[in-house]
PDB file of C-alpha atoms in Angstrom:
ATOM      1  CA  MET A   1    -128.054 157.124  11.988  1.00 74.00           C
ATOM      2  CA  GLY A   2    -128.905 160.924  12.283  1.00 89.00           C
ATOM      3  CA  LEU A   3    -131.174 162.740  14.301  1.00 91.00           C
ATOM      4  CA  LEU A   4    -134.400 164.485  12.532  1.00 94.00           C
ATOM      5  CA  SER A   5    -134.984 168.000  13.605  1.00 95.00           C
ATOM      6  CA  SER A   6    -136.733 170.878  12.324  1.00 95.00           C
ATOM      7  CA  LEU A   7    -137.123 174.782  12.491  1.00 95.00           C
ATOM      8  CA  SER A   8    -140.341 176.509  11.895  1.00 94.00           C
ATOM      9  CA  VAL A   9    -142.078 179.916  11.818  1.00 95.00           C
ATOM     10  CA  SER A  10    -145.528 180.360  11.226  1.00 93.00           C
ATOM     11  CA  TYR A  11    -148.462 183.370  11.088  1.00 93.00           C
ATOM     12  CA  LYS A  12    -148.982 181.647  14.898  1.00 90.00           C
ATOM     13  CA  ASN A  13    -146.130 182.817  16.306  1.00 88.00           C
ATOM     14  CA  ALA A  14    -144.490 185.462  14.633  1.00 92.00           C
ATOM     15  CA  SER A  15    -145.027 188.609  12.339  1.00 93.00           C
ATOM     16  CA  ILE A  16    -144.952 188.440   8.449  1.00 92.00           C
ATOM     17  CA  ASP A  17    -141.477 190.030   9.097  1.00 92.00           C
ATOM     18  CA  LEU A  18    -140.211 187.255  10.831  1.00 91.00           C
ATOM     19  CA  ILE A  19    -141.500 184.835   8.640  1.00 93.00           C
ATOM     20  CA  GLU A  20    -139.905 186.978   5.490  1.00 93.00           C
ATOM     21  CA  ARG A  21    -136.919 187.020   7.198  1.00 91.00           C
ATOM     22  CA  ALA A  22    -136.602 183.238   7.719  1.00 92.00           C
ATOM     23  CA  ARG A  23    -137.122 182.562   3.781  1.00 92.00           C
ATOM     24  CA  PRO A  24    -133.890 181.783   2.150  1.00 90.00           C
ATOM     25  CA  GLY A  25    -133.281 183.741  -1.244  1.00 88.00           C
ATOM     26  CA  ASP A  26    -133.035 180.883  -3.002  1.00 91.00           C
ATOM     27  CA  PRO A  27    -134.637 177.848  -1.309  1.00 91.00           C
ATOM     28  CA  ASP A  28    -133.134 174.894  -3.398  1.00 92.00           C
ATOM     29  CA  LEU A  29    -129.722 176.425  -2.629  1.00 92.00           C
ATOM     30  CA  ALA A  30    -130.266 176.544   0.916  1.00 91.00           C
ATOM     31  CA  VAL A  31    -131.361 173.168   1.226  1.00 92.00           C
ATOM     32  CA  ARG A  32    -128.334 171.818  -0.988  1.00 92.00           C
ATOM     33  CA  GLU A  33    -125.657 174.083   1.185  1.00 91.00           C
ATOM     34  CA  LEU A  34    -127.561 172.476   4.505  1.00 90.00           C
ATOM     35  CA  VAL A  35    -126.831 169.059   2.671  1.00 91.00           C
ATOM     36  CA  SER A  36    -123.063 169.843   1.401  1.00 87.00           C
ATOM     37  CA  CYS A  37    -121.448 171.784   4.519  1.00 78.00           C
ATOM     38  CA  GLY A  38    -124.190 172.246   7.104  1.00 74.00           C
ATOM     39  CA  GLY A  39    -124.052 168.576   8.388  1.00 84.00           C
ATOM     40  CA  ALA A  40    -127.379 167.154   7.328  1.00 91.00           C
ATOM     41  CA  THR A  41    -127.526 164.129   5.478  1.00 92.00           C
ATOM     42  CA  GLU A  42    -130.895 164.755   4.264  1.00 93.00           C
ATOM     43  CA  ALA A  43    -132.941 168.096   3.983  1.00 93.00           C
ATOM     44  CA  MET A  44    -136.061 169.850   3.199  1.00 93.00           C
ATOM     45  CA  LEU A  45    -137.870 173.063   3.316  1.00 93.00           C
ATOM     46  CA  LEU A  46    -141.088 174.132   3.100  1.00 92.00           C
ATOM     47  CA  GLN A  47    -142.742 177.683   2.419  1.00 92.00           C
ATOM     48  CA  THR A  48    -145.749 178.952   2.025  1.00 90.00           C
ATOM     49  CA  CYS A  49    -147.145 182.439   2.531  1.00 89.00           C
ATOM     50  CA  ASN A  50    -148.032 181.374   5.971  1.00 92.00           C
ATOM     51  CA  ARG A  51    -144.789 179.671   7.402  1.00 92.00           C
ATOM     52  CA  VAL A  52    -141.231 178.446   6.520  1.00 94.00           C
ATOM     53  CA  GLU A  53    -140.065 174.994   7.911  1.00 94.00           C
ATOM     54  CA  LEU A  54    -136.885 173.303   7.489  1.00 94.00           C
ATOM     55  CA  TYR A  55    -136.180 169.832   8.376  1.00 94.00           C
ATOM     56  CA  ALA A  56    -132.830 168.003   8.458  1.00 94.00           C
ATOM     57  CA  VAL A  57    -131.484 164.658   9.287  1.00 94.00           C
ATOM     58  CA  ALA A  58    -127.928 165.257  11.101  1.00 92.00           C
ATOM     59  CA  GLU A  59    -125.473 163.664  13.516  1.00 90.00           C
ATOM     60  CA  ASP A  60    -125.172 166.852  15.483  1.00 88.00           C
ATOM     61  CA  PRO A  61    -128.354 167.947  16.780  1.00 79.00           C
ATOM     62  CA  GLY A  62    -126.923 171.583  16.691  1.00 88.00           C
ATOM     63  CA  ALA A  63    -126.582 171.325  12.810  1.00 89.00           C
ATOM     64  CA  LEU A  64    -129.833 172.873  11.701  1.00 91.00           C
ATOM     65  CA  ALA A  65    -129.702 175.774  14.720  1.00 91.00           C
ATOM     66  CA  ALA A  66    -126.213 176.519  13.301  1.00 91.00           C
ATOM     67  CA  PHE A  67    -127.174 176.616   9.587  1.00 90.00           C
ATOM     68  CA  ALA A  68    -130.210 178.672  10.208  1.00 91.00           C
ATOM     69  CA  GLU A  69    -128.031 181.319  12.298  1.00 90.00           C
ATOM     70  CA  ALA A  70    -125.547 181.294   9.402  1.00 89.00           C
ATOM     71  CA  GLN A  71    -128.308 182.134   6.942  1.00 89.00           C
ATOM     72  CA  CYS A  72    -129.311 184.991   9.571  1.00 89.00           C
ATOM     73  CA  MET A  73    -132.801 183.557   9.907  1.00 91.00           C
ATOM     74  CA  PRO A  74    -134.854 184.877  13.205  1.00 92.00           C
ATOM     75  CA  LEU A  75    -133.644 181.845  15.285  1.00 91.00           C
ATOM     76  CA  TYR A  76    -135.201 183.218  18.392  1.00 91.00           C
ATOM     77  CA  ALA A  77    -138.571 183.132  16.689  1.00 92.00           C
ATOM     78  CA  MET A  78    -138.339 179.811  15.218  1.00 94.00           C
ATOM     79  CA  GLU A  79    -139.731 176.670  17.110  1.00 94.00           C
ATOM     80  CA  ARG A  80    -137.802 173.703  17.372  1.00 94.00           C
ATOM     81  CA  ALA A  81    -138.658 170.164  17.514  1.00 95.00           C
ATOM     82  CA  GLU A  82    -136.320 166.833  17.297  1.00 94.00           C
ATOM     83  CA  GLY A  83    -137.036 163.216  17.071  1.00 93.00           C
ATOM     84  CA  ASP A  84    -140.673 161.859  17.677  1.00 94.00           C
ATOM     85  CA  GLU A  85    -141.862 165.192  18.165  1.00 95.00           C
ATOM     86  CA  CYS A  86    -140.281 166.672  14.911  1.00 93.00           C
ATOM     87  CA  LEU A  87    -141.656 163.352  13.009  1.00 92.00           C
ATOM     88  CA  ARG A  88    -145.049 164.273  14.064  1.00 93.00           C
ATOM     89  CA  ARG A  89    -145.148 167.723  12.792  1.00 89.00           C
ATOM     90  CA  LEU A  90    -143.998 166.408   9.675  1.00 88.00           C
ATOM     91  CA  LEU A  91    -146.397 163.566   9.204  1.00 90.00           C
ATOM     92  CA  ARG A  92    -149.487 166.006   9.845  1.00 87.00           C
ATOM     93  CA  LEU A  93    -148.104 168.232   7.413  1.00 81.00           C
ATOM     94  CA  ALA A  94    -148.656 165.123   4.962  1.00 79.00           C
ATOM     95  CA  CYS A  95    -152.132 164.266   5.982  1.00 74.00           C
TER      96      CYS A  95
END
């Protein structure tokens, strides 16, 4: 069973430039790549004008960070969450 984890960047903790750098050029392709070769079994990307959030379920808790780094996302500016904390963040988005 995999671990739910996320990386996010928003206007609350980053400049517009960093948010733009976190956006993949092709969001659908990025999610497919994360699942096909990034080690995730499930993935989701949320983008708005104020935020970029990437969620994944993977056996390796470092898989999402490794993927973000390979995509040249500003990992140093992104907030990380795993397990229950990640689930709480995701559920807050749904409500």
